[in-house]
């Protein structure tokens, strides 16, 4: 199997490339060479996917059996269309990493793979879309929906769309799980969002990578929600963070109304906390039937801590600084509850 990965040097892209190499596949990466080294054994073609000349040069390096695009998040639909068009004759199949944000009902409604999508034209630039007053929909969601449409226009039934929610695991660059691990290690009273039995559905990066490769080698088409089918309660999630770090902290479960009254930002100041009804109600049964297999989330927590403890260094990314409540703000809120 010959695979082309657009991206391939950090987090999900790197996990896909590494897993493909472990299967004995021939792997080519296409990227600008700015975000890390390629896994040993992969061939790299450096170039810019916004440049038609670079894409034409890349196409000449083929053919491949499939393309996996992990790098479309930073580009508008018209750029996704440019790459898909340039590579159509170099590979018969395209696996596109998208997001649950493409759904009109996200994050307010429970979702299936056939829930309606946001509408965005294939030639849209980065200005298309809007972010609603309540944070939904988002410009990001519109852009990713347009990217899906662009790939579908070129590859038709030979296109697959993977729609993960939150991806965690070793190599994470966003900083959600690393922040919780660091907070658990610090100990003390820990501000935690009630209810403690709220189930969350993050998925391990290695399981997303394995499913992407399953789809690259398959003949299926269409969209798949890629979320953990069982999930984990917030209490068990935080308990696992405390256990693997050896932290002596004690969670203080605080009602959402109290957190909101203190101006705590959902999703960022308390990572993975969001009160919208559909945020953790994403049905991934179609993906499970097509081969998605998910390890226990506790394993992802343990392995991420081991990676960090071994001096794991994520790619420098601005989103890392967005996550986690400031210690002084947390202490002030906790003091008000005493």
XYZ file of C-alpha atoms in Angstrom:
338
model
C 0.000 0.000 0.000
C 1.341 3.411 -0.998
C 0.077 6.323 1.092
C 0.401 10.080 0.737
C -0.127 12.092 3.920
C -0.688 15.827 3.637
C 1.010 16.936 6.837
C 2.450 14.039 8.771
C 4.946 15.567 11.215
C 2.874 16.295 14.311
C 0.162 14.689 16.437
C -2.492 13.021 14.247
C -0.568 13.296 10.982
C 2.540 11.832 12.574
C 0.504 9.065 14.243
C -0.998 8.143 10.865
C 2.378 8.097 9.169
C 3.943 6.036 11.978
C 1.078 3.516 12.010
C 1.247 3.135 8.215
C 4.987 2.502 8.366
C 4.413 -0.078 11.097
C 2.065 -1.868 8.684
C 4.796 -1.995 6.086
C 3.248 0.648 3.839
C 5.234 3.055 1.694
C 4.603 6.530 3.084
C 5.166 9.913 1.477
C 4.635 13.126 3.444
C 3.926 16.517 1.885
C 4.460 19.547 4.104
C 6.412 22.774 4.436
C 8.970 21.291 6.821
C 8.194 23.737 9.638
C 6.483 21.614 12.285
C 8.785 18.741 13.130
C 10.708 15.854 11.680
C 9.207 13.068 9.624
C 9.002 9.593 11.180
C 11.923 7.369 10.273
C 11.182 5.483 7.075
C 8.873 8.071 5.511
C 9.747 9.937 2.345
C 9.173 13.680 2.477
C 8.306 16.087 -0.300
C 8.491 19.680 0.869
C 6.134 22.219 -0.598
C 3.230 24.581 -0.006
C -0.283 23.278 -0.675
C -1.417 26.780 -1.572
C 0.944 26.791 -4.590
C -0.252 25.018 -7.743
C 3.326 24.497 -8.939
C 4.222 22.690 -5.712
C 1.125 20.511 -5.995
C 1.937 19.648 -9.614
C 5.441 18.660 -8.560
C 3.962 16.515 -5.775
C 1.559 14.784 -8.162
C 4.545 13.815 -10.279
C 5.987 11.919 -7.294
C 3.011 9.498 -7.312
C 1.014 7.479 -7.828
C -0.367 6.423 -4.445
C -3.220 4.156 -3.414
C -4.733 6.828 -1.171
C -4.292 10.322 0.239
C -4.935 11.184 3.881
C -5.319 14.917 4.444
C -4.541 15.943 8.022
C -3.494 19.523 7.289
C -6.646 21.174 5.955
C -7.592 22.885 9.244
C -5.492 25.945 8.466
C -6.749 26.394 4.917
C -9.996 27.591 3.301
C -12.132 25.422 0.986
C -10.616 26.873 -2.171
C -7.182 25.657 -1.069
C -8.550 22.202 -0.261
C -10.127 22.161 -3.732
C -6.790 23.108 -5.281
C -5.025 20.133 -3.662
C -7.797 17.646 -4.413
C -7.914 18.671 -8.067
C -4.140 18.507 -8.430
C -3.937 15.010 -6.922
C -7.019 13.394 -8.464
C -5.025 11.499 -11.072
C -2.260 10.580 -8.601
C -4.484 8.634 -6.160
C -7.897 6.981 -6.452
C -8.970 7.621 -2.858
C -9.031 10.530 -0.382
C -9.467 10.304 3.405
C -10.227 13.755 4.786
C -9.823 14.633 8.452
C -12.697 16.979 9.250
C -14.547 17.791 12.497
C -17.926 17.518 14.217
C -18.080 21.314 13.898
C -19.331 20.846 10.309
C -22.804 19.931 11.620
C -25.511 22.580 11.828
C -26.631 21.272 15.206
C -23.217 21.170 16.855
C -22.912 21.427 19.854
C -26.576 21.874 20.808
C -28.054 18.669 19.412
C -27.196 14.991 19.517
C -25.553 14.028 16.224
C -25.413 11.084 13.860
C -23.446 10.709 10.632
C -26.435 11.911 8.602
C -27.149 15.067 10.601
C -27.357 18.171 8.349
C -24.121 19.988 7.560
C -23.349 23.682 7.393
C -23.441 25.167 3.898
C -20.237 26.554 2.423
C -19.193 26.814 -1.246
C -16.148 24.954 -2.515
C -14.429 28.138 -3.689
C -14.854 30.038 -0.401
C -11.884 31.919 0.980
C -10.929 32.232 4.648
C -13.490 35.006 5.267
C -16.547 32.847 4.609
C -18.906 32.015 7.469
C -19.689 33.536 10.834
C -19.627 32.654 14.500
C -23.007 32.789 16.230
C -23.723 34.807 19.334
C -23.786 31.639 21.436
C -20.586 30.311 19.893
C -22.315 28.165 17.297
C -21.991 27.791 14.379
C -18.386 28.876 13.896
C -16.315 30.189 11.035
C -14.165 27.094 11.557
C -17.193 24.849 11.090
C -18.237 26.581 7.864
C -14.691 26.386 6.515
C -14.367 22.683 7.261
C -17.786 21.965 5.731
C -16.649 23.738 2.577
C -13.469 21.682 2.579
C -15.520 18.493 2.708
C -17.646 19.690 -0.190
C -14.531 20.514 -2.207
C -13.131 17.000 -1.776
C -16.506 15.434 -2.560
C -16.755 17.448 -5.763
C -13.449 16.031 -6.998
C -13.375 12.505 -5.541
C -17.084 11.695 -5.272
C -17.692 8.240 -3.782
C -13.953 7.741 -3.398
C -13.881 10.273 -0.556
C -14.193 9.552 3.173
C -14.687 12.190 5.856
C -13.576 11.583 9.433
C -15.300 13.874 11.948
C -13.627 13.677 15.350
C -14.595 15.747 18.353
C -11.705 15.978 20.827
C -8.515 14.025 20.113
C -6.167 13.322 23.031
C -3.052 11.240 23.551
C 0.734 11.358 23.319
C 1.956 14.261 21.231
C -1.072 16.472 21.882
C -0.420 20.094 20.920
C -3.691 21.730 22.021
C -2.972 21.228 25.716
C -6.263 19.941 27.137
C -5.120 16.668 28.692
C -1.618 17.950 29.532
C -3.215 20.784 31.515
C -5.413 18.397 33.495
C -2.414 16.178 34.205
C -0.340 19.118 35.401
C -3.237 20.343 37.520
C -3.709 16.904 39.084
C -0.001 16.698 39.869
C -0.094 20.092 41.615
C -2.747 18.797 44.020
C -4.848 20.760 46.487
C -8.492 21.576 45.960
C -9.296 21.190 42.265
C -12.123 23.137 40.652
C -14.186 20.551 38.771
C -17.404 20.936 36.734
C -20.535 19.249 38.069
C -22.130 16.844 37.487
C -19.263 14.479 38.176
C -21.027 11.681 36.285
C -21.147 13.664 33.022
C -19.684 11.407 30.333
C -17.206 12.811 27.836
C -16.079 11.270 24.528
C -12.459 12.182 23.734
C -10.681 9.703 21.504
C -7.052 8.612 21.397
C -4.973 9.923 18.506
C -3.662 6.418 17.794
C -7.188 5.063 17.403
C -8.093 7.850 14.966
C -4.910 7.059 13.039
C -5.739 3.359 12.838
C -9.244 4.107 11.594
C -7.909 6.525 8.979
C -5.699 3.751 7.621
C -8.595 1.288 7.668
C -10.552 3.723 5.529
C -7.608 4.408 3.239
C -7.481 0.704 2.411
C -11.265 0.286 2.153
C -13.881 1.060 -0.489
C -16.384 2.833 1.765
C -17.412 6.457 1.360
C -19.149 9.271 3.196
C -18.830 10.681 6.674
C -17.942 9.007 9.963
C -18.195 10.492 13.427
C -14.990 9.515 15.195
C -15.656 9.738 18.925
C -15.204 7.306 21.785
C -18.371 5.155 21.828
C -18.313 4.479 25.582
C -16.641 7.615 26.850
C -15.724 8.185 30.485
C -17.298 10.107 33.351
C -15.620 13.353 34.315
C -15.061 11.918 37.791
C -13.273 8.874 36.394
C -11.303 11.080 33.999
C -10.055 13.325 36.795
C -9.518 10.336 39.063
C -7.291 8.752 36.440
C -5.306 11.988 36.085
C -4.726 11.996 39.850
C -3.802 8.321 39.877
C -1.235 8.403 37.082
C 0.453 11.592 38.324
C 0.412 10.617 41.984
C -1.356 13.857 42.774
C -3.035 14.310 46.135
C -5.678 16.744 44.934
C -9.339 16.666 45.852
C -11.941 17.632 43.232
C -14.554 20.188 44.268
C -17.558 19.626 42.005
C -19.118 23.001 41.276
C -22.412 23.613 39.493
C -22.229 25.188 36.026
C -24.268 28.202 37.134
C -21.668 29.013 39.775
C -18.793 28.632 37.341
C -20.570 30.858 34.842
C -21.263 33.477 37.525
C -17.530 33.630 38.182
C -16.828 34.113 34.476
C -15.208 30.731 33.896
C -14.876 30.106 30.158
C -16.200 26.783 28.963
C -13.942 24.559 26.857
C -10.785 26.552 27.619
C -10.448 27.617 31.265
C -11.837 24.232 32.293
C -10.780 22.019 29.391
C -13.384 19.506 28.147
C -16.178 21.233 30.117
C -19.080 22.461 28.016
C -22.746 22.569 28.979
C -24.322 22.316 25.514
C -26.555 19.262 25.251
C -24.967 17.760 22.149
C -21.277 18.258 22.798
C -20.808 14.734 24.160
C -23.746 13.138 22.366
C -22.076 12.213 19.084
C -23.021 8.794 17.735
C -20.038 6.926 16.286
C -21.789 3.594 15.704
C -21.270 3.773 11.912
C -17.533 4.146 12.426
C -17.512 1.274 14.924
C -19.257 -0.939 12.363
C -16.590 0.074 9.820
C -13.669 -0.842 12.043
C -13.150 1.932 14.614
C -11.691 0.451 17.791
C -11.073 2.596 20.852
C -8.793 1.859 23.790
C -9.988 2.834 27.279
C -9.559 6.561 27.851
C -7.651 5.740 31.044
C -4.937 4.242 28.803
C -4.716 7.506 26.852
C -4.299 9.413 30.120
C -1.565 7.076 31.343
C 0.334 7.089 28.043
C 0.164 10.884 27.724
C 1.602 11.286 31.208
C 4.381 8.844 30.339
C 5.131 10.854 27.191
C 5.244 14.121 29.137
C 7.315 12.587 31.929
C 9.813 11.403 29.306
C 10.267 15.049 28.252
C 7.617 14.887 25.566
C 7.634 18.148 23.691
C 4.574 19.087 21.647
C 4.861 21.285 18.613
C 4.754 24.913 19.716
C 1.181 25.996 19.142
C -0.727 29.107 20.304
C -3.760 27.075 21.446
C -1.720 25.560 24.279
C -1.791 28.872 26.165
C -5.583 29.101 25.820
C -6.289 26.145 28.093
C -6.501 26.082 31.857
C -7.769 28.428 34.525
C -5.245 30.695 36.226
C -4.341 29.393 39.709
C -5.316 32.661 41.377
C -8.742 32.681 39.724
C -9.328 29.069 40.675
C -8.274 29.774 44.279
C -10.624 32.759 44.483
C -13.595 30.703 43.289
C -12.804 27.855 45.655
C -12.431 30.283 48.561
C -15.895 31.667 47.839
C -17.350 28.182 48.275
C -15.892 27.571 51.709
